[in-house]
Amino acid sequence: MALRVTFVAAARSSPLLAERFDDDRPLDRAGWDEVLRVTGALLPLAAAELRYCSPTPRSRATGDAIGVSPLVQLALRECDMGRWRGLTLGEAMAREPAAVDAWLADPRTAPHGGESLSAFITRVGSWLDTRPGEDGDRIVAVAEPSVVRAALVHALNAPPSTYWNLDVRPLSTAVVTGRAGRWNLRFESAAA
């Protein structure tokens, strides 16, 4: 047996095009409405032996709304975006187009003065690899979509550039099973 970690992407706090780096805003009305629509389907996750969340208000609120009552984990915070914190990608591009291009092209760079994409993936992956638990234990982690993407890149042992190819929507779930160094992405039927 292995650990089973279910990641739940937090509900939204703004429309997709208005998403900001390191966004600390609470759930917006649409986010609350979305959580209420899926609460029944996600309620079984509350039976997990260990329940965690990102430190953002929307991750905590999402976890509480689906009955998980998660423990905040600083390692599940979003990527430190330095001076781009609070900006949309479009705003950062308008201010520093060459820096944004460099950041998108090379996962080891941090032209914004914060954390590189590679360092972010490593931090989230280290959190995943150090989860306590017995064989068969279920863990749930409610986190920002960016954190879920980083966890999946790590779990699949994929190159950091894969991060840009993963589309994690609010309130979507992803399950990985295994242990440190050997994770598998698991797809389940709707009946599961």
PDB file of C-alpha atoms in Angstrom:
ATOM      1  CA  MET A   1       0.000   0.000   0.000  1.00  0.00           C
ATOM      2  CA  ALA A   2       1.001   3.634  -0.372  1.00  0.00           C
ATOM      3  CA  LEU A   3      -0.070   7.094   0.639  1.00  0.00           C
ATOM      4  CA  ARG A   4      -2.902   8.665  -1.307  1.00  0.00           C
ATOM      5  CA  VAL A   5      -2.657  12.441  -1.630  1.00  0.00           C
ATOM      6  CA  THR A   6      -5.591  14.318  -3.137  1.00  0.00           C
ATOM      7  CA  PHE A   7      -4.880  17.883  -4.168  1.00  0.00           C
ATOM      8  CA  VAL A   8      -7.866  20.214  -4.424  1.00  0.00           C
ATOM      9  CA  ALA A   9      -7.339  23.496  -6.262  1.00  0.00           C
ATOM     10  CA  ALA A  10      -8.781  26.380  -4.268  1.00  0.00           C
ATOM     11  CA  ALA A  11     -11.893  28.129  -5.528  1.00  0.00           C
ATOM     12  CA  ARG A  12     -11.288  31.384  -7.328  1.00  0.00           C
ATOM     13  CA  SER A  13     -10.969  34.860  -5.920  1.00  0.00           C
ATOM     14  CA  SER A  14     -11.090  36.668  -9.276  1.00  0.00           C
ATOM     15  CA  PRO A  15     -11.780  36.060 -12.968  1.00  0.00           C
ATOM     16  CA  LEU A  16      -8.984  34.179 -14.752  1.00  0.00           C
ATOM     17  CA  LEU A  17      -7.587  37.234 -16.556  1.00  0.00           C
ATOM     18  CA  ALA A  18      -7.517  39.219 -13.307  1.00  0.00           C
ATOM     19  CA  GLU A  19      -5.482  36.629 -11.370  1.00  0.00           C
ATOM     20  CA  ARG A  20      -2.538  38.181  -9.593  1.00  0.00           C
ATOM     21  CA  PHE A  21       0.797  36.800  -8.443  1.00  0.00           C
ATOM     22  CA  ASP A  22       0.744  35.953  -4.714  1.00  0.00           C
ATOM     23  CA  ASP A  23      -2.951  36.817  -4.535  1.00  0.00           C
ATOM     24  CA  ASP A  24      -4.137  37.049  -0.927  1.00  0.00           C
ATOM     25  CA  ARG A  25      -7.704  38.037  -1.727  1.00  0.00           C
ATOM     26  CA  PRO A  26     -10.540  35.968  -0.222  1.00  0.00           C
ATOM     27  CA  LEU A  27     -13.036  34.029  -2.329  1.00  0.00           C
ATOM     28  CA  ASP A  28     -15.218  36.223  -4.500  1.00  0.00           C
ATOM     29  CA  ARG A  29     -18.968  35.632  -4.890  1.00  0.00           C
ATOM     30  CA  ALA A  30     -18.432  33.403  -7.923  1.00  0.00           C
ATOM     31  CA  GLY A  31     -15.851  31.385  -5.959  1.00  0.00           C
ATOM     32  CA  TRP A  32     -18.290  30.824  -3.097  1.00  0.00           C
ATOM     33  CA  ASP A  33     -21.008  29.816  -5.551  1.00  0.00           C
ATOM     34  CA  GLU A  34     -18.647  27.291  -7.164  1.00  0.00           C
ATOM     35  CA  VAL A  35     -17.691  25.811  -3.774  1.00  0.00           C
ATOM     36  CA  LEU A  36     -21.340  25.433  -2.808  1.00  0.00           C
ATOM     37  CA  ARG A  37     -22.063  23.609  -6.085  1.00  0.00           C
ATOM     38  CA  VAL A  38     -19.325  20.997  -5.540  1.00  0.00           C
ATOM     39  CA  THR A  39     -19.374  20.616  -1.765  1.00  0.00           C
ATOM     40  CA  GLY A  40     -21.347  17.369  -1.899  1.00  0.00           C
ATOM     41  CA  ALA A  41     -18.914  15.774  -4.330  1.00  0.00           C
ATOM     42  CA  LEU A  42     -15.857  16.810  -2.286  1.00  0.00           C
ATOM     43  CA  LEU A  43     -17.309  16.046   1.164  1.00  0.00           C
ATOM     44  CA  PRO A  44     -15.832  12.503   1.255  1.00  0.00           C
ATOM     45  CA  LEU A  45     -12.358  14.100   1.366  1.00  0.00           C
ATOM     46  CA  ALA A  46     -13.102  15.171   4.955  1.00  0.00           C
ATOM     47  CA  ALA A  47     -12.501  11.535   5.965  1.00  0.00           C
ATOM     48  CA  ALA A  48      -8.788  11.859   5.119  1.00  0.00           C
ATOM     49  CA  GLU A  49      -6.428  11.108   7.984  1.00  0.00           C
ATOM     50  CA  LEU A  50      -4.368  14.260   7.285  1.00  0.00           C
ATOM     51  CA  ARG A  51      -5.782  17.527   5.914  1.00  0.00           C
ATOM     52  CA  TYR A  52      -3.690  20.515   4.838  1.00  0.00           C
ATOM     53  CA  CYS A  53      -3.971  23.790   2.939  1.00  0.00           C
ATOM     54  CA  SER A  54      -2.003  26.682   1.525  1.00  0.00           C
ATOM     55  CA  PRO A  55      -1.864  29.763   3.770  1.00  0.00           C
ATOM     56  CA  THR A  56      -4.003  31.864   1.392  1.00  0.00           C
ATOM     57  CA  PRO A  57      -7.467  32.969   2.516  1.00  0.00           C
ATOM     58  CA  ARG A  58      -9.122  31.267  -0.461  1.00  0.00           C
ATOM     59  CA  SER A  59      -7.422  27.915   0.208  1.00  0.00           C
ATOM     60  CA  ARG A  60      -8.416  27.969   3.884  1.00  0.00           C
ATOM     61  CA  ALA A  61     -11.982  29.000   3.030  1.00  0.00           C
ATOM     62  CA  THR A  62     -12.257  26.312   0.341  1.00  0.00           C
ATOM     63  CA  GLY A  63     -11.001  23.659   2.768  1.00  0.00           C
ATOM     64  CA  ASP A  64     -13.401  24.752   5.495  1.00  0.00           C
ATOM     65  CA  ALA A  65     -16.332  24.904   3.064  1.00  0.00           C
ATOM     66  CA  ILE A  66     -15.799  21.321   1.878  1.00  0.00           C
ATOM     67  CA  GLY A  67     -15.544  20.095   5.473  1.00  0.00           C
ATOM     68  CA  VAL A  68     -11.808  19.404   5.528  1.00  0.00           C
ATOM     69  CA  SER A  69     -10.818  21.849   8.343  1.00  0.00           C
ATOM     70  CA  PRO A  70      -7.232  21.928   7.043  1.00  0.00           C
ATOM     71  CA  LEU A  71      -3.972  22.677   8.832  1.00  0.00           C
ATOM     72  CA  VAL A  72      -2.071  25.539   7.156  1.00  0.00           C
ATOM     73  CA  GLN A  73       1.278  24.540   5.643  1.00  0.00           C
ATOM     74  CA  LEU A  74       3.732  27.340   4.787  1.00  0.00           C
ATOM     75  CA  ALA A  75       5.508  25.032   2.326  1.00  0.00           C
ATOM     76  CA  LEU A  76       2.314  25.078   0.242  1.00  0.00           C
ATOM     77  CA  ARG A  77       2.428  28.842  -0.279  1.00  0.00           C
ATOM     78  CA  GLU A  78       2.525  30.202  -3.801  1.00  0.00           C
ATOM     79  CA  CYS A  79       5.776  30.998  -5.568  1.00  0.00           C
ATOM     80  CA  ASP A  80       7.454  34.106  -4.124  1.00  0.00           C
ATOM     81  CA  MET A  81       7.121  36.571  -6.986  1.00  0.00           C
ATOM     82  CA  GLY A  82       9.244  39.323  -5.473  1.00  0.00           C
ATOM     83  CA  ARG A  83       8.478  42.738  -6.928  1.00  0.00           C
ATOM     84  CA  TRP A  84       5.761  41.250  -9.167  1.00  0.00           C
ATOM     85  CA  ARG A  85       3.653  40.364  -6.141  1.00  0.00           C
ATOM     86  CA  GLY A  86       0.109  41.635  -6.647  1.00  0.00           C
ATOM     87  CA  LEU A  87       0.519  42.152 -10.396  1.00  0.00           C
ATOM     88  CA  THR A  88      -1.227  40.293 -13.193  1.00  0.00           C
ATOM     89  CA  LEU A  89       0.990  38.659 -15.816  1.00  0.00           C
ATOM     90  CA  GLY A  90      -0.067  41.397 -18.240  1.00  0.00           C
ATOM     91  CA  GLU A  91       0.965  44.136 -15.805  1.00  0.00           C
ATOM     92  CA  ALA A  92       4.354  42.495 -15.196  1.00  0.00           C
ATOM     93  CA  MET A  93       4.832  42.140 -18.959  1.00  0.00           C
ATOM     94  CA  ALA A  94       4.018  45.820 -19.519  1.00  0.00           C
ATOM     95  CA  ARG A  95       6.564  46.876 -16.875  1.00  0.00           C
ATOM     96  CA  GLU A  96       9.353  44.370 -17.537  1.00  0.00           C
ATOM     97  CA  PRO A  97       8.836  42.501 -20.823  1.00  0.00           C
ATOM     98  CA  ALA A  98      12.407  41.154 -21.072  1.00  0.00           C
ATOM     99  CA  ALA A  99      12.322  39.943 -17.456  1.00  0.00           C
ATOM    100  CA  VAL A 100       8.984  38.155 -17.953  1.00  0.00           C
ATOM    101  CA  ASP A 101      10.290  36.523 -21.139  1.00  0.00           C
ATOM    102  CA  ALA A 102      13.402  35.324 -19.258  1.00  0.00           C
ATOM    103  CA  TRP A 103      11.285  33.979 -16.392  1.00  0.00           C
ATOM    104  CA  LEU A 104       8.995  32.077 -18.764  1.00  0.00           C
ATOM    105  CA  ALA A 105      11.932  30.660 -20.743  1.00  0.00           C
ATOM    106  CA  ASP A 106      14.274  29.556 -17.948  1.00  0.00           C
ATOM    107  CA  PRO A 107      12.850  27.895 -14.808  1.00  0.00           C
ATOM    108  CA  ARG A 108      16.087  28.611 -12.905  1.00  0.00           C
ATOM    109  CA  THR A 109      15.791  32.395 -13.167  1.00  0.00           C
ATOM    110  CA  ALA A 110      14.040  34.783 -10.802  1.00  0.00           C
ATOM    111  CA  PRO A 111      14.265  38.199 -12.468  1.00  0.00           C
ATOM    112  CA  HIS A 112      11.487  39.447 -10.167  1.00  0.00           C
ATOM    113  CA  GLY A 113      13.747  39.037  -7.141  1.00  0.00           C
ATOM    114  CA  GLY A 114      11.709  36.210  -5.642  1.00  0.00           C
ATOM    115  CA  GLU A 115      11.792  32.450  -6.074  1.00  0.00           C
ATOM    116  CA  SER A 116      12.618  30.660  -9.324  1.00  0.00           C
ATOM    117  CA  LEU A 117      10.136  28.183 -10.763  1.00  0.00           C
ATOM    118  CA  SER A 118      12.628  25.358 -10.133  1.00  0.00           C
ATOM    119  CA  ALA A 119      13.005  26.358  -6.469  1.00  0.00           C
ATOM    120  CA  PHE A 120       9.219  26.576  -6.104  1.00  0.00           C
ATOM    121  CA  ILE A 121       8.721  23.075  -7.545  1.00  0.00           C
ATOM    122  CA  THR A 122      11.472  21.723  -5.288  1.00  0.00           C
ATOM    123  CA  ARG A 123       9.893  23.306  -2.181  1.00  0.00           C
ATOM    124  CA  VAL A 124       6.430  21.901  -2.911  1.00  0.00           C
ATOM    125  CA  GLY A 125       7.934  18.526  -3.885  1.00  0.00           C
ATOM    126  CA  SER A 126       9.879  18.362  -0.617  1.00  0.00           C
ATOM    127  CA  TRP A 127       6.644  18.933   1.264  1.00  0.00           C
ATOM    128  CA  LEU A 128       4.989  16.089  -0.652  1.00  0.00           C
ATOM    129  CA  ASP A 129       7.923  13.736  -0.098  1.00  0.00           C
ATOM    130  CA  THR A 130       7.949  14.300   3.663  1.00  0.00           C
ATOM    131  CA  ARG A 131       4.278  13.587   4.379  1.00  0.00           C
ATOM    132  CA  PRO A 132       3.887  11.365   7.391  1.00  0.00           C
ATOM    133  CA  GLY A 133       1.505   8.505   7.308  1.00  0.00           C
ATOM    134  CA  GLU A 134       0.996   4.797   7.225  1.00  0.00           C
ATOM    135  CA  ASP A 135       0.363   2.677   4.156  1.00  0.00           C
ATOM    136  CA  GLY A 136      -3.129   3.351   2.912  1.00  0.00           C
ATOM    137  CA  ASP A 137      -3.465   6.723   4.645  1.00  0.00           C
ATOM    138  CA  ARG A 138      -5.393   9.379   2.803  1.00  0.00           C
ATOM    139  CA  ILE A 139      -4.175  12.962   2.711  1.00  0.00           C
ATOM    140  CA  VAL A 140      -5.942  15.984   1.263  1.00  0.00           C
ATOM    141  CA  ALA A 141      -4.253  19.292   0.430  1.00  0.00           C
ATOM    142  CA  VAL A 142      -6.254  22.328  -0.637  1.00  0.00           C
ATOM    143  CA  ALA A 143      -3.897  24.661  -2.444  1.00  0.00           C
ATOM    144  CA  GLU A 144      -3.598  27.336  -5.066  1.00  0.00           C
ATOM    145  CA  PRO A 145      -3.668  25.979  -8.632  1.00  0.00           C
ATOM    146  CA  SER A 146      -0.002  26.968  -9.032  1.00  0.00           C
ATOM    147  CA  VAL A 147       0.935  24.815  -6.032  1.00  0.00           C
ATOM    148  CA  VAL A 148      -0.993  21.845  -7.426  1.00  0.00           C
ATOM    149  CA  ARG A 149       0.846  22.267 -10.740  1.00  0.00           C
ATOM    150  CA  ALA A 150       4.209  22.312  -8.935  1.00  0.00           C
ATOM    151  CA  ALA A 151       3.285  19.175  -6.952  1.00  0.00           C
ATOM    152  CA  LEU A 152       2.297  17.327 -10.117  1.00  0.00           C
ATOM    153  CA  VAL A 153       5.520  18.269 -11.920  1.00  0.00           C
ATOM    154  CA  HIS A 154       7.459  16.902  -8.942  1.00  0.00           C
ATOM    155  CA  ALA A 155       5.349  13.759  -8.603  1.00  0.00           C
ATOM    156  CA  LEU A 156       5.829  12.942 -12.280  1.00  0.00           C
ATOM    157  CA  ASN A 157       9.552  13.730 -12.096  1.00  0.00           C
ATOM    158  CA  ALA A 158       8.942  15.915 -15.151  1.00  0.00           C
ATOM    159  CA  PRO A 159      11.143  18.772 -16.327  1.00  0.00           C
ATOM    160  CA  PRO A 160      10.199  22.137 -14.755  1.00  0.00           C
ATOM    161  CA  SER A 161       9.027  23.452 -18.130  1.00  0.00           C
ATOM    162  CA  THR A 162       6.123  20.969 -17.869  1.00  0.00           C
ATOM    163  CA  TYR A 163       4.639  23.347 -15.303  1.00  0.00           C
ATOM    164  CA  TRP A 164       3.444  25.595 -18.134  1.00  0.00           C
ATOM    165  CA  ASN A 165       1.596  22.685 -19.789  1.00  0.00           C
ATOM    166  CA  LEU A 166      -0.621  21.839 -16.812  1.00  0.00           C
ATOM    167  CA  ASP A 167      -4.010  23.521 -16.607  1.00  0.00           C
ATOM    168  CA  VAL A 168      -5.344  23.275 -13.061  1.00  0.00           C
ATOM    169  CA  ARG A 169      -8.795  24.783 -12.736  1.00  0.00           C
ATOM    170  CA  PRO A 170     -10.331  26.006  -9.470  1.00  0.00           C
ATOM    171  CA  LEU A 171     -11.908  23.158  -7.496  1.00  0.00           C
ATOM    172  CA  SER A 172     -10.370  20.474  -9.671  1.00  0.00           C
ATOM    173  CA  THR A 173      -8.748  17.502  -7.966  1.00  0.00           C
ATOM    174  CA  ALA A 174      -5.616  15.498  -8.695  1.00  0.00           C
ATOM    175  CA  VAL A 175      -4.609  12.311  -6.897  1.00  0.00           C
ATOM    176  CA  VAL A 176      -1.086  11.009  -6.486  1.00  0.00           C
ATOM    177  CA  THR A 177      -0.285   7.721  -4.809  1.00  0.00           C
ATOM    178  CA  GLY A 178       3.010   6.361  -3.586  1.00  0.00           C
ATOM    179  CA  ARG A 179       5.863   7.617  -1.436  1.00  0.00           C
ATOM    180  CA  ALA A 180       8.857   9.919  -1.672  1.00  0.00           C
ATOM    181  CA  GLY A 181      10.683   9.370  -4.931  1.00  0.00           C
ATOM    182  CA  ARG A 182       7.946   7.202  -6.421  1.00  0.00           C
ATOM    183  CA  TRP A 183       4.668   8.926  -7.075  1.00  0.00           C
ATOM    184  CA  ASN A 184       1.991   7.976  -9.567  1.00  0.00           C
ATOM    185  CA  LEU A 185      -0.711  10.200 -10.964  1.00  0.00           C
ATOM    186  CA  ARG A 186      -4.033   8.460 -10.561  1.00  0.00           C
ATOM    187  CA  PHE A 187      -7.144   9.033 -12.637  1.00  0.00           C
ATOM    188  CA  GLU A 188     -10.384   7.772 -11.163  1.00  0.00           C
ATOM    189  CA  SER A 189     -13.863   7.218 -12.485  1.00  0.00           C
ATOM    190  CA  ALA A 190     -16.600   9.560 -11.356  1.00  0.00           C
ATOM    191  CA  ALA A 191     -18.041   6.687  -9.295  1.00  0.00           C
ATOM    192  CA  ALA A 192     -14.861   6.508  -7.197  1.00  0.00           C
TER     193      ALA A 192
END
